[in-house]
Amino acid sequence: METKDIISELRLKKRFSQDELAEKVFVTRQAVSRWENGETVPNTETLKLLSKVFDVSINTLLGSPRQLICQCCGMPLDDTTISKETDGTFNEEYCKWCYADGKFAYQSLGELIDFIAGHMANENFTTQQVREYLGAQLPNLNYWKKR
């Protein structure tokens, strides 16, 4: 789906007129019309406002052009799992289980591996195999590279 279609669909879902949406994001009705006709795309600051108004990520507004993964645990992210900052804006770097209310849930890689291994181990993968896999993969994520 293209940005023009996404904005139009979200606006209609919220039952906003073009004028009402324009007022909420501080643009003209004509600007909203141009977005929905595909003539232009909202700028970065307006995308942030639209994200808040519609409660979706900027990635979703842009048609999900990239697959996001949590930079702490590696879980795929979508609008239902992306974390939010204390002001309600999406933080597209982390899932809501690793980062919530401005705080990280895991202080050490071992703590995260212990948690995940307990949930991933099954008849196909032993706890040790899961630990080895996570130990090789998780350090490559941004959160652990910075630590």
PDB file of C-alpha atoms in Angstrom:
ATOM      1  CA  MET A   1       0.000   0.000   0.000  1.00  0.00           C
ATOM      2  CA  GLU A   2       1.252   3.489  -0.787  1.00  0.00           C
ATOM      3  CA  THR A   3       1.466   6.407   1.653  1.00  0.00           C
ATOM      4  CA  LYS A   4      -1.391   8.207  -0.123  1.00  0.00           C
ATOM      5  CA  ASP A   5      -3.721   5.248   0.396  1.00  0.00           C
ATOM      6  CA  ILE A   6      -2.623   4.701   3.988  1.00  0.00           C
ATOM      7  CA  ILE A   7      -3.251   8.309   5.006  1.00  0.00           C
ATOM      8  CA  SER A   8      -6.642   8.325   3.321  1.00  0.00           C
ATOM      9  CA  GLU A   9      -7.639   4.999   4.896  1.00  0.00           C
ATOM     10  CA  LEU A  10      -6.524   6.059   8.378  1.00  0.00           C
ATOM     11  CA  ARG A  11      -8.284   9.424   8.067  1.00  0.00           C
ATOM     12  CA  LEU A  12     -11.533   7.778   7.030  1.00  0.00           C
ATOM     13  CA  LYS A  13     -11.217   5.163   9.766  1.00  0.00           C
ATOM     14  CA  LYS A  14     -10.970   7.972  12.337  1.00  0.00           C
ATOM     15  CA  ARG A  15     -13.851   9.732  10.560  1.00  0.00           C
ATOM     16  CA  PHE A  16     -11.876  12.928  10.057  1.00  0.00           C
ATOM     17  CA  SER A  17     -12.556  15.260   7.184  1.00  0.00           C
ATOM     18  CA  GLN A  18      -9.522  16.554   5.314  1.00  0.00           C
ATOM     19  CA  ASP A  19     -10.049  19.872   7.137  1.00  0.00           C
ATOM     20  CA  GLU A  20     -10.083  18.175  10.549  1.00  0.00           C
ATOM     21  CA  LEU A  21      -6.909  16.223   9.843  1.00  0.00           C
ATOM     22  CA  ALA A  22      -5.214  19.325   8.476  1.00  0.00           C
ATOM     23  CA  GLU A  23      -6.026  21.204  11.682  1.00  0.00           C
ATOM     24  CA  LYS A  24      -4.605  18.408  13.843  1.00  0.00           C
ATOM     25  CA  VAL A  25      -1.263  18.371  12.013  1.00  0.00           C
ATOM     26  CA  PHE A  26      -1.027  22.121  11.323  1.00  0.00           C
ATOM     27  CA  VAL A  27      -1.277  22.061   7.529  1.00  0.00           C
ATOM     28  CA  THR A  28      -3.884  23.145   4.999  1.00  0.00           C
ATOM     29  CA  ARG A  29      -6.691  20.985   3.672  1.00  0.00           C
ATOM     30  CA  GLN A  30      -5.010  21.263   0.280  1.00  0.00           C
ATOM     31  CA  ALA A  31      -1.850  19.658   1.707  1.00  0.00           C
ATOM     32  CA  VAL A  32      -3.899  16.681   2.934  1.00  0.00           C
ATOM     33  CA  SER A  33      -5.562  16.448  -0.475  1.00  0.00           C
ATOM     34  CA  ARG A  34      -2.162  16.445  -2.218  1.00  0.00           C
ATOM     35  CA  TRP A  35      -0.937  13.612   0.073  1.00  0.00           C
ATOM     36  CA  GLU A  36      -4.045  11.563  -0.654  1.00  0.00           C
ATOM     37  CA  ASN A  37      -3.712  12.167  -4.398  1.00  0.00           C
ATOM     38  CA  GLY A  38      -0.072  11.089  -4.300  1.00  0.00           C
ATOM     39  CA  GLU A  39       1.212  14.484  -5.457  1.00  0.00           C
ATOM     40  CA  THR A  40       3.363  14.964  -2.330  1.00  0.00           C
ATOM     41  CA  VAL A  41       4.387  13.144   0.842  1.00  0.00           C
ATOM     42  CA  PRO A  42       4.305  14.693   4.322  1.00  0.00           C
ATOM     43  CA  ASN A  43       7.630  15.983   5.631  1.00  0.00           C
ATOM     44  CA  THR A  44       9.364  14.333   8.591  1.00  0.00           C
ATOM     45  CA  GLU A  45       7.827  16.552  11.267  1.00  0.00           C
ATOM     46  CA  THR A  46       4.344  16.101   9.827  1.00  0.00           C
ATOM     47  CA  LEU A  47       4.865  12.320   9.676  1.00  0.00           C
ATOM     48  CA  LYS A  48       5.630  12.431  13.409  1.00  0.00           C
ATOM     49  CA  LEU A  49       2.376  14.288  14.047  1.00  0.00           C
ATOM     50  CA  LEU A  50       0.406  11.907  11.830  1.00  0.00           C
ATOM     51  CA  SER A  51       1.952   9.001  13.698  1.00  0.00           C
ATOM     52  CA  LYS A  52       0.597  10.392  16.962  1.00  0.00           C
ATOM     53  CA  VAL A  53      -2.831  11.275  15.563  1.00  0.00           C
ATOM     54  CA  PHE A  54      -3.348   7.843  14.008  1.00  0.00           C
ATOM     55  CA  ASP A  55      -1.374   5.892  16.658  1.00  0.00           C
ATOM     56  CA  VAL A  56       0.714   4.088  14.052  1.00  0.00           C
ATOM     57  CA  SER A  57       4.435   4.123  13.373  1.00  0.00           C
ATOM     58  CA  ILE A  58       6.037   6.290  10.714  1.00  0.00           C
ATOM     59  CA  ASN A  59       7.109   3.030   9.124  1.00  0.00           C
ATOM     60  CA  THR A  60       3.424   2.121   8.721  1.00  0.00           C
ATOM     61  CA  LEU A  61       2.591   5.556   7.267  1.00  0.00           C
ATOM     62  CA  LEU A  62       5.288   5.023   4.648  1.00  0.00           C
ATOM     63  CA  GLY A  63       3.866   1.632   3.702  1.00  0.00           C
ATOM     64  CA  SER A  64       6.210  -0.424   5.912  1.00  0.00           C
ATOM     65  CA  PRO A  65       9.189  -0.006   3.563  1.00  0.00           C
ATOM     66  CA  ARG A  66      11.504  -1.922   5.925  1.00  0.00           C
ATOM     67  CA  GLN A  67      11.128  -4.776   8.351  1.00  0.00           C
ATOM     68  CA  LEU A  68      11.875  -3.501  11.818  1.00  0.00           C
ATOM     69  CA  ILE A  69      13.338  -5.680  14.547  1.00  0.00           C
ATOM     70  CA  CYS A  70      13.875  -4.936  18.212  1.00  0.00           C
ATOM     71  CA  GLN A  71      17.472  -3.863  18.662  1.00  0.00           C
ATOM     72  CA  CYS A  72      17.548  -5.555  22.059  1.00  0.00           C
ATOM     73  CA  CYS A  73      15.925  -8.995  21.579  1.00  0.00           C
ATOM     74  CA  GLY A  74      15.639  -9.331  17.773  1.00  0.00           C
ATOM     75  CA  MET A  75      11.860  -9.730  17.682  1.00  0.00           C
ATOM     76  CA  PRO A  76      10.077  -8.480  14.515  1.00  0.00           C
ATOM     77  CA  LEU A  77       8.203  -5.228  15.201  1.00  0.00           C
ATOM     78  CA  ASP A  78       4.811  -3.974  14.111  1.00  0.00           C
ATOM     79  CA  ASP A  79       2.513  -1.266  15.440  1.00  0.00           C
ATOM     80  CA  THR A  80       1.245  -3.531  18.220  1.00  0.00           C
ATOM     81  CA  THR A  81       4.694  -4.463  19.523  1.00  0.00           C
ATOM     82  CA  ILE A  82       6.752  -1.275  19.009  1.00  0.00           C
ATOM     83  CA  SER A  83       7.677   0.499  22.226  1.00  0.00           C
ATOM     84  CA  LYS A  84       6.608   4.023  23.008  1.00  0.00           C
ATOM     85  CA  GLU A  85       8.365   6.881  24.716  1.00  0.00           C
ATOM     86  CA  THR A  86       6.868   8.471  27.819  1.00  0.00           C
ATOM     87  CA  ASP A  87       5.236  11.147  25.598  1.00  0.00           C
ATOM     88  CA  GLY A  88       3.453   8.458  23.561  1.00  0.00           C
ATOM     89  CA  THR A  89       5.622   8.629  20.430  1.00  0.00           C
ATOM     90  CA  PHE A  90       6.753   5.370  18.898  1.00  0.00           C
ATOM     91  CA  ASN A  91      10.333   4.206  19.437  1.00  0.00           C
ATOM     92  CA  GLU A  92      10.939   2.058  16.371  1.00  0.00           C
ATOM     93  CA  GLU A  93      14.166   0.645  17.803  1.00  0.00           C
ATOM     94  CA  TYR A  94      12.685  -1.600  20.498  1.00  0.00           C
ATOM     95  CA  CYS A  95       9.734  -3.811  21.368  1.00  0.00           C
ATOM     96  CA  LYS A  96       7.418  -2.862  24.203  1.00  0.00           C
ATOM     97  CA  TRP A  97       8.770  -5.695  26.344  1.00  0.00           C
ATOM     98  CA  CYS A  98      12.410  -4.592  26.153  1.00  0.00           C
ATOM     99  CA  TYR A  99      11.769  -0.849  26.473  1.00  0.00           C
ATOM    100  CA  ALA A 100       8.810   0.745  28.245  1.00  0.00           C
ATOM    101  CA  ASP A 101       8.194   4.079  29.998  1.00  0.00           C
ATOM    102  CA  GLY A 102      11.680   5.260  29.077  1.00  0.00           C
ATOM    103  CA  LYS A 103      13.418   2.288  30.714  1.00  0.00           C
ATOM    104  CA  PHE A 104      15.070  -0.871  29.471  1.00  0.00           C
ATOM    105  CA  ALA A 105      13.915  -4.163  30.948  1.00  0.00           C
ATOM    106  CA  TYR A 106      17.240  -5.979  30.578  1.00  0.00           C
ATOM    107  CA  GLN A 107      20.509  -4.745  31.987  1.00  0.00           C
ATOM    108  CA  SER A 108      22.620  -7.691  30.894  1.00  0.00           C
ATOM    109  CA  LEU A 109      22.732  -9.979  27.909  1.00  0.00           C
ATOM    110  CA  GLY A 110      22.692 -12.990  30.230  1.00  0.00           C
ATOM    111  CA  GLU A 111      19.445 -11.808  31.833  1.00  0.00           C
ATOM    112  CA  LEU A 112      17.770 -11.502  28.409  1.00  0.00           C
ATOM    113  CA  ILE A 113      19.108 -14.863  27.217  1.00  0.00           C
ATOM    114  CA  ASP A 114      17.831 -16.542  30.405  1.00  0.00           C
ATOM    115  CA  PHE A 115      14.367 -15.097  29.799  1.00  0.00           C
ATOM    116  CA  ILE A 116      14.162 -15.910  26.082  1.00  0.00           C
ATOM    117  CA  ALA A 117      15.699 -19.395  26.390  1.00  0.00           C
ATOM    118  CA  GLY A 118      13.021 -20.334  28.888  1.00  0.00           C
ATOM    119  CA  HIS A 119      10.363 -19.493  26.302  1.00  0.00           C
ATOM    120  CA  MET A 120      12.017 -20.720  23.098  1.00  0.00           C
ATOM    121  CA  ALA A 121      13.301 -24.128  24.177  1.00  0.00           C
ATOM    122  CA  ASN A 122      11.082 -26.966  22.965  1.00  0.00           C
ATOM    123  CA  GLU A 123      11.264 -30.483  21.537  1.00  0.00           C
ATOM    124  CA  ASN A 124      13.131 -29.158  18.475  1.00  0.00           C
ATOM    125  CA  PHE A 125      15.683 -26.971  20.264  1.00  0.00           C
ATOM    126  CA  THR A 126      17.243 -27.621  23.637  1.00  0.00           C
ATOM    127  CA  THR A 127      17.825 -24.795  26.084  1.00  0.00           C
ATOM    128  CA  GLN A 128      21.561 -25.062  25.346  1.00  0.00           C
ATOM    129  CA  GLN A 129      20.999 -24.752  21.585  1.00  0.00           C
ATOM    130  CA  VAL A 130      18.792 -21.692  22.107  1.00  0.00           C
ATOM    131  CA  ARG A 131      21.412 -20.133  24.417  1.00  0.00           C
ATOM    132  CA  GLU A 132      24.171 -20.705  21.853  1.00  0.00           C
ATOM    133  CA  TYR A 133      22.079 -19.218  19.049  1.00  0.00           C
ATOM    134  CA  LEU A 134      21.101 -16.146  21.085  1.00  0.00           C
ATOM    135  CA  GLY A 135      24.671 -15.720  22.335  1.00  0.00           C
ATOM    136  CA  ALA A 136      25.842 -15.497  18.735  1.00  0.00           C
ATOM    137  CA  GLN A 137      23.014 -13.297  17.400  1.00  0.00           C
ATOM    138  CA  LEU A 138      22.038 -10.786  20.101  1.00  0.00           C
ATOM    139  CA  PRO A 139      25.460  -9.091  20.472  1.00  0.00           C
ATOM    140  CA  ASN A 140      25.045  -7.881  16.862  1.00  0.00           C
ATOM    141  CA  LEU A 141      22.001  -5.754  17.770  1.00  0.00           C
ATOM    142  CA  ASN A 142      22.502  -2.019  18.440  1.00  0.00           C
ATOM    143  CA  TYR A 143      21.481  -2.131  22.116  1.00  0.00           C
ATOM    144  CA  TRP A 144      24.169  -4.670  22.962  1.00  0.00           C
ATOM    145  CA  LYS A 145      26.811  -3.099  20.701  1.00  0.00           C
ATOM    146  CA  LYS A 146      26.525   0.107  22.770  1.00  0.00           C
ATOM    147  CA  ARG A 147      27.001  -1.691  26.075  1.00  0.00           C
TER     148      ARG A 147
END
